[in-house]
Coordinates of C-alpha atoms in Angstrom, one line a residue:
Q300 CA 58.9 27.0 21.1
V301 CA 55.7 29.0 20.9
Q302 CA 53.6 29.4 17.8
L303 CA 51.3 32.4 17.5
V304 CA 48.4 32.5 15.1
E305 CA 46.7 35.9 14.5
S306 CA 43.3 36.7 13.2
G307 CA 40.8 39.5 13.0
G308 CA 42.5 42.0 10.7
G309 CA 40.7 43.6 7.7
L310 CA 39.3 46.8 6.2
V311 CA 37.3 49.2 8.3
Q312 CA 36.0 52.7 8.0
A313 CA 37.4 55.5 10.2
G314 CA 35.7 55.5 13.5
G315 CA 35.0 51.8 13.4
S316 CA 36.3 48.9 15.4
L317 CA 38.2 45.7 15.0
R318 CA 39.2 42.9 17.5
L319 CA 42.4 41.1 16.9
S320 CA 43.1 37.7 18.3
C321 CA 46.4 35.9 18.9
A322 CA 46.2 32.2 19.7
A323 CA 49.3 30.7 21.3
S324 CA 50.4 27.0 21.4
G325 CA 51.1 25.1 24.5
R326 CA 49.8 25.0 28.0
T327 CA 52.0 27.6 29.5
F328 CA 50.6 30.7 27.9
S329 CA 50.5 32.4 31.3
S330 CA 54.3 32.2 31.5
Y331 CA 54.6 34.9 28.9
V332 CA 54.1 38.6 28.6
M333 CA 52.2 39.4 25.4
G334 CA 52.8 42.5 23.4
W335 CA 51.3 44.0 20.3
F336 CA 53.2 45.9 17.7
R337 CA 52.5 47.5 14.3
Q338 CA 54.4 48.4 11.3
A339 CA 53.3 50.7 8.4
P340 CA 55.2 50.6 5.0
G341 CA 58.5 52.4 5.2
K342 CA 58.2 53.0 9.0
E343 CA 59.8 51.4 12.0
R344 CA 57.9 48.8 14.0
E345 CA 55.9 50.6 16.8
F346 CA 54.8 49.4 20.2
V347 CA 51.1 49.3 20.6
A348 CA 50.2 47.5 23.8
A349 CA 51.2 44.8 26.2
I350 CA 49.7 42.8 29.0
S351 CA 51.3 41.0 31.9
R352 CA 51.1 37.3 32.5
F353 CA 47.8 37.3 34.5
G354 CA 46.5 40.5 33.1
A355 CA 47.1 42.7 36.2
S356 CA 49.1 45.3 34.2
T357 CA 48.5 46.8 30.8
Y358 CA 50.6 49.2 28.8
Y359 CA 49.8 51.3 25.8
G360 CA 51.6 53.4 23.2
D361 CA 50.7 57.1 23.4
S362 CA 49.0 57.0 20.0
V363 CA 46.4 54.4 21.0
K364 CA 45.7 55.3 24.7
G365 CA 42.0 55.5 25.3
R366 CA 41.1 53.8 22.1
F367 CA 42.7 50.3 22.3
T368 CA 42.3 47.7 25.0
V369 CA 44.5 44.7 25.4
S370 CA 43.3 41.5 27.2
R371 CA 44.0 37.8 27.5
D372 CA 42.3 34.6 28.3
N373 CA 45.0 32.2 29.7
A374 CA 42.5 29.3 29.9
K375 CA 42.1 29.6 26.1
N376 CA 45.8 30.5 25.4
T377 CA 44.6 33.6 23.5
G378 CA 45.3 37.3 23.7
F379 CA 43.2 40.1 22.3
L380 CA 43.5 43.6 21.1
Q381 CA 40.3 45.5 20.9
M382 CA 40.7 48.6 18.6
N383 CA 38.0 51.3 18.7
S384 CA 37.7 54.7 17.1
L385 CA 40.1 53.7 14.4
K386 CA 41.9 56.3 12.4
P387 CA 43.6 56.1 9.0
E388 CA 47.0 56.4 10.7
D389 CA 46.3 53.1 12.5
T390 CA 46.7 51.4 9.1
A391 CA 49.6 48.9 9.5
V392 CA 50.5 45.2 9.8
Y393 CA 49.8 44.2 13.4
Y394 CA 51.9 41.6 15.2
C395 CA 51.5 39.8 18.5
A396 CA 54.6 38.6 20.3
V397 CA 55.4 36.9 23.6
R398 CA 58.4 36.7 25.9
Y399 CA 59.3 35.6 29.4
S400 CA 60.8 38.9 30.6
D401 CA 58.6 41.6 31.9
V402 CA 61.2 44.2 31.8
N403 CA 60.9 47.0 29.2
V404 CA 57.8 45.6 27.6
R405 CA 57.7 48.4 25.0
V406 CA 60.9 47.3 23.2
L407 CA 61.2 44.9 20.3
N408 CA 63.2 42.1 21.9
Y409 CA 60.3 39.6 22.3
D410 CA 61.0 35.9 22.0
Y411 CA 58.3 34.8 19.5
W412 CA 56.3 36.6 16.9
G413 CA 53.1 36.0 15.0
Q414 CA 52.9 36.3 11.2
G415 CA 51.1 39.6 11.3
T416 CA 47.7 40.7 10.2
Q417 CA 46.8 43.6 8.0
V418 CA 44.6 46.4 9.4
T419 CA 43.5 49.0 6.9
V420 CA 41.4 52.1 8.0
S421 CA 39.9 54.1 5.2
A422 CA 39.0 57.8 5.6

């Protein structure tokens, strides 16, 4: 079992920045790939970013490339999503998730999910 606790969401003006954190339980955080997803009301959950076990590889959805940066600190069992140049269309509930498999990191079949944190970007 892995427990994920998210923080850092909130309200921000367009063009601003937020940094989301995802704290994981246990001492084997490095065993997991970490992904970030978001879901706006009435829409499907969307892949945002992912990072490999030791941070060597990162992946981004087309809509956030060049604006978001995913990172992790395995010593602190924490992952991060730095969001810059935010747009109103970034408004959504953001979720972190982890899984063992590093195949097809953009799909939704992760093993454990956080509770989600609301990000609202005003125009």
